[in-house]
Amino acid sequence: MTADGLPMTVPAPGLPARVRIHEVGARDGLQNEKATVPTEVKAEFVRRLAEAGLTTIEATSFVHPKWVPQLADAEQLYPLVRDLEGVELPVLVPNDRGLDRALALGARRIAVFASATESFARANLNRTVDEALAMFAPVVSRAKAEGGHVRGYLSMCFGDPWEGPVPAPQVVRACTALMDMGCDELSLGDTIGVATPGQVTALLTALNEAGVATDRIGVHFHDTYGQALANTYAALQHGVTTVDASAGGLGGCPYAKSATGNLATEDLVWMLQGLGIDTGVDLGRLVATSAWMADRLGRPSPSRTVRALSHKDPQEQ
Ligand code: HMG
Ligand code: MG
């Protein structure tokens, strides 16, 4: 580690020069908090993330407020952050009603969220896999007609708490359906954090073989079994340049009980910076933001990097 608290930079061959971090802490992180975070604190969190150099910050969800009460203030929050310079603020939208709400506030970057498995489609969307895809199709085409950019999340791409391992062809089928309806990019969710690197490479290869180009694919790893960074490295080796992460490692999923926090953005930035991969993120400011948020939430951040860099006395590290 260098004197200014950064990793030593030693590039490895065959990796991308730049990675876009899709920051999900304000959405995937806060949707899972038991206590609802006040709207002004959420807005401050988003502003601080932007000041730390993140340029894609998922802000909230226009879902049914009874399903995710933690994000029921989407109408109040979005106007507080929408004018941030140079920042994309995607929002989750499950259906026409959600899209109406998002468009009315000027949001044009949206994400639909499908499931590779029937059990999670039912738990998260009250639909079968195909019913959920049918619900998304008009949302995607209307958002595109409004000049929007649409991300298609797919959950349970590697394993499912009710159904176990998920076969790659099942995942590929749902991914191609999302691409065929007009999604600009995919995000492959390891919702419960069970994937291992070989499985990641195999799924990316299967998607390429089905005609989905790597530059349309992002990865979204939860860190339940400590595999999120290893899985990210496998994706980078495959050429993936969009990686989802959550500041401070906040997160989980209210409708997948075994899901824990996402890959922590700080842990990701530490690795990418060490590899000489540009992210535009100022690690010190990001750590300060997560430490600030941890204080608001009343518990320490689960991110190893936040803990290490928040340590007051360097002798004790
Ligand atoms: P439903 O109960 O089937 O809804 O829920 P419905 O279509 O039957 O409508 C029932 C009522 O809800 C109607 O009102 C609608 O207007 C209203 P009524 O006519 O009875 O008065 N309604 C809405 N109100 C406000 N906003 C809306 C909306 N939609 C309907 N958007 C629904 C279906 C999809 C709405 C529900 O299941 C839902 O909101 N689910 C969201 C669950 C969620 O947000 N989960 C977390 C995000 S996914 C995730 O975290 C995974 C990810 O991180 C990737 C990974 O890790 O894998 C992305
Ligand atoms: Mg998630």
Short mmCIF file of C-alpha atoms and ligand atoms in Angstrom, two decimals:
data_model
loop_
_atom_site.label_atom_id
_atom_site.label_comp_id
_atom_site.label_asym_id
_atom_site.label_seq_id
_atom_site.Cartn_x
_atom_site.Cartn_y
_atom_site.Cartn_z
CA MET A 1 0.00 0.00 0.00
CA THR A 2 1.22 3.52 -0.81
CA ALA A 3 1.73 6.30 1.76
CA ASP A 4 -1.56 7.97 0.72
CA GLY A 5 -3.59 4.84 1.53
CA LEU A 6 -3.96 3.44 -1.98
CA PRO A 7 -2.98 0.04 -3.37
CA MET A 8 0.22 -0.32 -5.36
CA THR A 9 -0.59 -0.38 -9.07
CA VAL A 10 0.57 -3.49 -10.90
CA PRO A 11 -1.43 -4.14 -14.11
CA ALA A 12 -2.29 -7.69 -15.18
CA PRO A 13 -2.50 -8.67 -18.86
CA GLY A 14 -5.76 -8.99 -20.78
CA LEU A 15 -7.96 -6.74 -18.64
CA PRO A 16 -9.97 -3.67 -19.74
CA ALA A 17 -8.42 -0.19 -19.34
CA ARG A 18 -11.58 1.30 -17.86
CA VAL A 19 -14.58 -0.01 -15.90
CA ARG A 20 -17.90 1.76 -15.39
CA ILE A 21 -19.18 1.18 -11.88
CA HIS A 22 -22.97 1.02 -11.63
CA GLU A 23 -23.48 2.10 -8.01
CA VAL A 24 -26.51 0.43 -6.39
CA GLY A 25 -26.12 1.34 -2.70
CA ALA A 26 -28.96 3.86 -2.61
CA ARG A 27 -31.36 1.32 -4.16
CA ASP A 28 -30.21 -2.27 -3.58
CA GLY A 29 -28.59 -1.25 -0.30
CA LEU A 30 -31.29 0.87 1.26
CA GLN A 31 -34.24 -1.25 0.04
CA ASN A 32 -33.08 -3.85 2.52
CA GLU A 33 -32.65 -1.73 5.63
CA LYS A 34 -35.08 -2.53 8.45
CA ALA A 35 -35.42 1.14 9.36
CA THR A 36 -36.45 3.46 6.56
CA VAL A 37 -33.74 6.03 5.94
CA PRO A 38 -35.02 9.64 5.84
CA THR A 39 -35.35 11.07 2.32
CA GLU A 40 -32.87 13.91 2.98
CA VAL A 41 -30.23 11.39 4.16
CA LYS A 42 -30.74 9.35 0.97
CA ALA A 43 -30.32 12.49 -1.13
CA GLU A 44 -27.15 13.41 0.75
CA PHE A 45 -25.85 9.85 0.20
CA VAL A 46 -26.43 10.14 -3.56
CA ARG A 47 -24.77 13.59 -3.66
CA ARG A 48 -21.72 12.32 -1.77
CA LEU A 49 -21.44 9.30 -4.08
CA ALA A 50 -21.44 11.68 -7.04
CA GLU A 51 -18.75 13.83 -5.39
CA ALA A 52 -16.66 10.68 -4.96
CA GLY A 53 -16.66 10.31 -8.76
CA LEU A 54 -19.39 7.74 -9.37
CA THR A 55 -21.24 8.58 -12.58
CA THR A 56 -23.99 5.93 -12.60
CA ILE A 57 -25.91 5.95 -9.32
CA GLU A 58 -29.11 3.93 -9.09
CA ALA A 59 -31.33 6.26 -7.10
CA THR A 60 -34.53 4.45 -6.14
CA SER A 61 -37.41 2.23 -7.36
CA PHE A 62 -40.88 3.08 -8.61
CA VAL A 63 -42.32 -0.18 -7.32
CA HIS A 64 -45.41 -0.79 -5.24
CA PRO A 65 -44.80 1.04 -1.93
CA LYS A 66 -46.27 -1.87 0.03
CA TRP A 67 -43.74 -4.26 -1.53
CA VAL A 68 -40.71 -2.09 -0.74
CA PRO A 69 -41.72 0.50 1.88
CA GLN A 70 -38.08 1.60 2.29
CA LEU A 71 -38.25 3.23 -1.16
CA ALA A 72 -41.81 4.57 -0.93
CA ASP A 73 -40.41 8.12 -1.02
CA ALA A 74 -39.25 7.85 -4.67
CA GLU A 75 -41.40 10.86 -5.68
CA GLN A 76 -39.82 12.99 -2.95
CA LEU A 77 -36.25 11.75 -3.43
CA TYR A 78 -35.83 11.86 -7.19
CA PRO A 79 -36.35 15.66 -7.59
CA LEU A 80 -33.73 16.27 -4.89
CA VAL A 81 -31.00 14.54 -6.93
CA ARG A 82 -32.06 14.67 -10.58
CA ASP A 83 -30.07 17.82 -11.42
CA LEU A 84 -26.69 16.46 -10.33
CA GLU A 85 -24.16 17.30 -13.07
CA GLY A 86 -22.63 14.48 -15.08
CA VAL A 87 -24.45 11.70 -13.26
CA GLU A 88 -26.87 9.11 -14.63
CA LEU A 89 -29.55 8.17 -12.08
CA PRO A 90 -31.25 4.93 -13.15
CA VAL A 91 -34.44 3.90 -11.36
CA LEU A 92 -36.15 0.53 -11.13
CA VAL A 93 -39.53 0.26 -12.83
CA PRO A 94 -41.55 -2.98 -12.87
CA ASN A 95 -44.60 -2.02 -14.90
CA ASP A 96 -46.55 0.70 -16.71
CA ARG A 97 -47.61 2.31 -13.45
CA GLY A 98 -43.98 2.53 -12.35
CA LEU A 99 -42.94 3.94 -15.71
CA ASP A 100 -45.67 6.61 -15.53
CA ARG A 101 -44.32 7.67 -12.15
CA ALA A 102 -40.70 7.75 -13.36
CA LEU A 103 -41.42 9.60 -16.61
CA ALA A 104 -43.53 12.20 -14.80
CA LEU A 105 -40.43 13.17 -12.81
CA GLY A 106 -38.18 13.32 -15.87
CA ALA A 107 -36.37 10.00 -15.34
CA ARG A 108 -35.22 8.51 -18.64
CA ARG A 109 -32.77 5.89 -17.48
CA ILE A 110 -34.74 2.94 -16.17
CA ALA A 111 -34.24 -0.69 -15.25
CA VAL A 112 -36.68 -3.57 -15.46
CA PHE A 113 -35.91 -6.61 -13.32
CA ALA A 114 -36.74 -10.13 -14.45
CA SER A 115 -35.95 -13.48 -12.88
CA ALA A 116 -34.36 -16.59 -14.36
CA THR A 117 -36.36 -18.76 -11.96
CA GLU A 118 -40.07 -19.25 -11.38
CA SER A 119 -39.79 -19.15 -7.58
CA PHE A 120 -38.17 -15.74 -7.47
CA ALA A 121 -40.41 -14.33 -10.22
CA ARG A 122 -43.35 -15.27 -8.01
CA ALA A 123 -41.78 -13.94 -4.78
CA ASN A 124 -40.48 -10.67 -6.25
CA LEU A 125 -43.02 -9.80 -8.93
CA ASN A 126 -46.10 -11.92 -8.19
CA ARG A 127 -45.80 -13.34 -11.72
CA THR A 128 -44.41 -16.33 -13.62
CA VAL A 129 -41.17 -15.73 -15.52
CA ASP A 130 -43.06 -15.29 -18.80
CA GLU A 131 -45.80 -13.14 -17.26
CA ALA A 132 -43.10 -10.86 -15.86
CA LEU A 133 -41.37 -10.64 -19.25
CA ALA A 134 -44.74 -9.81 -20.82
CA MET A 135 -45.22 -7.07 -18.20
CA PHE A 136 -41.81 -5.57 -19.08
CA ALA A 137 -42.13 -5.59 -22.90
CA PRO A 138 -44.44 -2.53 -23.17
CA VAL A 139 -42.44 -0.75 -20.45
CA VAL A 140 -39.22 -1.18 -22.43
CA SER A 141 -40.73 -0.08 -25.73
CA ARG A 142 -42.41 2.98 -24.20
CA ALA A 143 -39.23 3.99 -22.35
CA LYS A 144 -37.24 3.63 -25.59
CA ALA A 145 -39.85 5.67 -27.50
CA GLU A 146 -39.36 8.43 -24.88
CA GLY A 147 -35.64 8.44 -25.67
CA GLY A 148 -34.75 6.43 -22.59
CA HIS A 149 -32.00 3.96 -21.82
CA VAL A 150 -33.13 0.60 -20.43
CA ARG A 151 -31.19 -1.87 -18.34
CA GLY A 152 -32.56 -5.39 -18.01
CA TYR A 153 -31.68 -7.01 -14.72
CA LEU A 154 -31.92 -10.75 -14.48
CA SER A 155 -31.93 -12.22 -10.98
CA MET A 156 -30.93 -15.74 -9.88
CA CYS A 157 -28.55 -16.25 -12.80
CA PHE A 158 -26.40 -18.75 -10.92
CA GLY A 159 -28.39 -20.20 -8.04
CA ASP A 160 -31.79 -19.84 -6.44
CA PRO A 161 -32.67 -20.38 -2.75
CA TRP A 162 -35.70 -22.52 -3.60
CA GLU A 163 -34.58 -24.22 -6.84
CA GLY A 164 -30.81 -24.66 -6.35
CA PRO A 165 -28.35 -24.32 -9.25
CA VAL A 166 -29.81 -22.58 -12.29
CA PRO A 167 -28.92 -24.13 -15.68
CA ALA A 168 -27.25 -21.70 -18.11
CA PRO A 169 -29.78 -22.30 -20.95
CA GLN A 170 -32.59 -21.15 -18.63
CA VAL A 171 -30.66 -17.93 -17.96
CA VAL A 172 -29.79 -17.42 -21.63
CA ARG A 173 -33.47 -17.75 -22.61
CA ALA A 174 -34.54 -14.94 -20.27
CA CYS A 175 -31.54 -12.77 -21.25
CA THR A 176 -32.29 -13.04 -24.95
CA ALA A 177 -35.96 -12.21 -24.26
CA LEU A 178 -34.83 -9.01 -22.47
CA MET A 179 -32.47 -8.09 -25.32
CA ASP A 180 -35.12 -8.88 -27.95
CA MET A 181 -37.60 -6.52 -26.31
CA GLY A 182 -35.05 -3.69 -26.68
CA CYS A 183 -32.99 -3.49 -23.49
CA ASP A 184 -29.74 -1.58 -24.02
CA GLU A 185 -27.82 -3.58 -21.45
CA LEU A 186 -28.16 -6.62 -19.23
CA SER A 187 -27.12 -7.02 -15.63
CA LEU A 188 -26.53 -10.60 -14.55
CA GLY A 189 -27.58 -10.93 -10.92
CA ASP A 190 -26.07 -13.41 -8.51
CA THR A 191 -28.83 -12.45 -6.11
CA ILE A 192 -27.80 -14.85 -3.32
CA GLY A 193 -24.05 -14.72 -3.96
CA VAL A 194 -23.44 -18.42 -4.69
CA ALA A 195 -21.60 -18.18 -8.04
CA THR A 196 -17.95 -19.12 -8.46
CA PRO A 197 -15.64 -17.80 -11.21
CA GLY A 198 -15.83 -20.78 -13.59
CA GLN A 199 -19.62 -20.51 -13.59
CA VAL A 200 -19.36 -16.81 -14.46
CA THR A 201 -17.08 -17.49 -17.43
CA ALA A 202 -19.32 -20.33 -18.62
CA LEU A 203 -22.45 -18.15 -18.52
CA LEU A 204 -20.75 -15.25 -20.32
CA THR A 205 -19.55 -17.68 -23.00
CA ALA A 206 -23.06 -19.15 -23.37
CA LEU A 207 -24.50 -15.65 -23.76
CA ASN A 208 -21.92 -14.76 -26.43
CA GLU A 209 -22.81 -17.99 -28.26
CA ALA A 210 -26.48 -16.93 -28.15
CA GLY A 211 -25.56 -13.62 -29.81
CA VAL A 212 -25.35 -11.31 -26.77
CA ALA A 213 -22.17 -9.24 -27.05
CA THR A 214 -20.01 -8.82 -23.95
CA ASP A 215 -20.17 -5.01 -24.19
CA ARG A 216 -23.93 -5.21 -23.49
CA ILE A 217 -23.43 -7.21 -20.28
CA GLY A 218 -22.88 -5.97 -16.73
CA VAL A 219 -22.38 -8.14 -13.65
CA HIS A 220 -24.13 -7.81 -10.31
CA PHE A 221 -22.61 -9.90 -7.56
CA HIS A 222 -23.74 -10.26 -3.97
CA ASP A 223 -21.01 -11.33 -1.59
CA THR A 224 -22.73 -13.96 0.59
CA TYR A 225 -19.94 -16.54 0.15
CA GLY A 226 -17.08 -14.03 -0.33
CA GLN A 227 -16.89 -14.75 -4.06
CA ALA A 228 -17.94 -11.38 -5.47
CA LEU A 229 -14.44 -10.04 -6.23
CA ALA A 230 -13.23 -13.36 -7.67
CA ASN A 231 -16.32 -13.49 -9.86
CA THR A 232 -15.73 -9.89 -10.94
CA TYR A 233 -12.16 -10.74 -11.91
CA ALA A 234 -13.42 -13.62 -14.06
CA ALA A 235 -15.87 -11.23 -15.76
CA LEU A 236 -13.10 -8.66 -16.38
CA GLN A 237 -10.96 -11.37 -17.96
CA HIS A 238 -13.90 -12.09 -20.25
CA GLY A 239 -14.02 -8.41 -21.29
CA VAL A 240 -16.90 -7.14 -19.13
CA THR A 241 -16.55 -3.40 -18.37
CA THR A 242 -19.72 -2.66 -16.37
CA VAL A 243 -19.69 -3.81 -12.75
CA ASP A 244 -22.43 -3.21 -10.19
CA ALA A 245 -21.40 -2.52 -6.62
CA SER A 246 -22.82 -1.00 -3.47
CA ALA A 247 -21.03 1.64 -1.39
CA GLY A 248 -20.02 0.15 1.93
CA GLY A 249 -21.35 -3.27 0.86
CA LEU A 250 -24.92 -2.38 1.81
CA GLY A 251 -27.63 -4.57 0.43
CA GLY A 252 -29.57 -7.75 0.05
CA CYS A 253 -32.96 -8.41 -1.40
CA PRO A 254 -36.19 -8.25 0.61
CA TYR A 255 -37.66 -11.12 -1.44
CA ALA A 256 -34.62 -13.48 -1.34
CA LYS A 257 -33.96 -14.24 2.30
CA SER A 258 -30.46 -15.64 1.81
CA ALA A 259 -29.19 -12.59 -0.08
CA THR A 260 -26.62 -10.48 1.76
CA GLY A 261 -24.85 -7.30 0.75
CA ASN A 262 -23.61 -6.53 -2.73
CA LEU A 263 -19.97 -6.42 -3.67
CA ALA A 264 -18.70 -3.34 -1.81
CA THR A 265 -17.76 -0.51 -4.16
CA GLU A 266 -14.65 0.25 -2.08
CA ASP A 267 -13.40 -3.35 -2.32
CA LEU A 268 -13.96 -3.22 -6.09
CA VAL A 269 -12.20 0.14 -6.46
CA TRP A 270 -9.25 -1.11 -4.37
CA MET A 271 -8.78 -4.07 -6.72
CA LEU A 272 -9.30 -2.07 -9.93
CA GLN A 273 -6.95 0.67 -8.81
CA GLY A 274 -4.32 -1.95 -7.98
CA LEU A 275 -4.73 -3.36 -11.48
CA GLY A 276 -4.37 0.12 -13.01
CA ILE A 277 -7.98 0.06 -14.30
CA ASP A 278 -9.53 3.52 -14.45
CA THR A 279 -12.88 4.07 -12.66
CA GLY A 280 -12.85 7.83 -12.01
CA VAL A 281 -13.59 7.16 -8.33
CA ASP A 282 -11.77 8.87 -5.47
CA LEU A 283 -11.39 6.01 -2.98
CA GLY A 284 -10.81 8.28 0.04
CA ARG A 285 -14.00 10.27 -0.58
CA LEU A 286 -15.96 7.09 -1.18
CA VAL A 287 -14.76 5.52 2.08
CA ALA A 288 -15.66 8.72 3.93
CA THR A 289 -19.16 8.53 2.40
CA SER A 290 -19.68 4.93 3.48
CA ALA A 291 -18.35 5.66 6.96
CA TRP A 292 -20.81 8.59 7.15
CA MET A 293 -23.66 6.31 5.99
CA ALA A 294 -22.66 3.60 8.47
CA ASP A 295 -23.01 6.21 11.24
CA ARG A 296 -26.50 7.10 9.98
CA LEU A 297 -27.43 3.38 9.97
CA GLY A 298 -25.87 2.81 13.38
CA ARG A 299 -23.57 -0.08 12.46
CA PRO A 300 -20.16 -0.56 10.85
CA SER A 301 -19.83 -1.08 7.12
CA PRO A 302 -19.32 -4.71 6.09
CA SER A 303 -16.75 -3.58 3.48
CA ARG A 304 -13.22 -4.72 4.36
CA THR A 305 -11.75 -1.71 2.58
CA VAL A 306 -13.98 0.76 4.41
CA ARG A 307 -12.98 -0.79 7.72
CA ALA A 308 -9.28 -0.83 6.89
CA LEU A 309 -9.15 2.74 5.59
CA SER A 310 -11.43 4.17 8.29
CA HIS A 311 -9.00 2.93 10.93
CA LYS A 312 -7.69 5.94 12.83
CA ASP A 313 -4.17 4.74 13.70
CA PRO A 314 -2.16 3.34 10.76
CA GLN A 315 0.16 1.52 13.24
CA GLU A 316 -2.74 -0.72 14.21
CA GLN A 317 -3.56 -1.85 10.67
P1 HMG B 1 -49.06 -6.92 -7.74
O1 HMG B 1 -49.56 -6.98 -6.34
O2 HMG B 1 -49.21 -8.12 -8.63
O3 HMG B 1 -49.63 -5.61 -8.44
O4 HMG B 1 -47.51 -6.54 -7.65
P2 HMG B 1 -50.83 -5.42 -9.46
O5 HMG B 1 -50.26 -5.25 -10.82
O6 HMG B 1 -51.84 -6.51 -9.25
O7 HMG B 1 -51.45 -4.06 -8.93
C1 HMG B 1 -52.04 -3.99 -7.63
C2 HMG B 1 -52.12 -2.54 -7.15
O8 HMG B 1 -50.79 -2.01 -7.03
C3 HMG B 1 -52.84 -1.61 -8.11
O9 HMG B 1 -53.52 -0.66 -7.29
C4 HMG B 1 -51.74 -0.90 -8.85
O10 HMG B 1 -52.08 0.40 -9.31
C5 HMG B 1 -50.69 -0.80 -7.77
P3 HMG B 1 -55.09 -0.78 -7.06
O11 HMG B 1 -55.69 -0.72 -8.43
O12 HMG B 1 -55.29 -2.08 -6.35
O13 HMG B 1 -55.38 0.42 -6.20
N1 HMG B 1 -49.37 -0.75 -8.36
C6 HMG B 1 -48.44 0.20 -8.16
N2 HMG B 1 -48.43 1.30 -7.38
C7 HMG B 1 -47.33 2.09 -7.43
N3 HMG B 1 -46.26 1.81 -8.21
C8 HMG B 1 -46.23 0.73 -8.98
C9 HMG B 1 -47.35 -0.12 -8.98
N4 HMG B 1 -47.62 -1.27 -9.61
C10 HMG B 1 -48.86 -1.65 -9.25
N5 HMG B 1 -45.15 0.47 -9.76
C11 HMG B 1 -45.56 -5.54 -8.60
C12 HMG B 1 -46.69 -6.49 -8.82
C13 HMG B 1 -44.57 -5.73 -9.72
C14 HMG B 1 -46.09 -4.11 -8.60
C15 HMG B 1 -44.92 -5.84 -7.21
O14 HMG B 1 -44.59 -7.19 -7.17
C16 HMG B 1 -43.67 -5.04 -6.94
O15 HMG B 1 -43.73 -3.83 -6.76
N6 HMG B 1 -42.50 -5.72 -6.83
C17 HMG B 1 -41.24 -5.05 -6.61
C18 HMG B 1 -40.31 -5.92 -5.80
C19 HMG B 1 -38.96 -5.25 -5.67
O16 HMG B 1 -38.80 -4.05 -5.85
N7 HMG B 1 -37.92 -6.06 -5.34
C20 HMG B 1 -36.58 -5.58 -5.18
C21 HMG B 1 -35.92 -5.19 -6.47
S1 HMG B 1 -35.28 -6.57 -7.39
C22 HMG B 1 -33.71 -6.86 -6.75
O17 HMG B 1 -33.37 -6.31 -5.73
C23 HMG B 1 -32.75 -7.73 -7.52
C24 HMG B 1 -31.64 -6.93 -8.23
O18 HMG B 1 -30.86 -6.20 -7.31
C25 HMG B 1 -30.72 -7.90 -9.03
C26 HMG B 1 -30.24 -9.10 -8.19
O19 HMG B 1 -29.58 -8.92 -7.17
O20 HMG B 1 -30.56 -10.20 -8.62
C27 HMG B 1 -32.24 -5.92 -9.23
MG MG B 2 -29.20 -7.05 -6.11
#
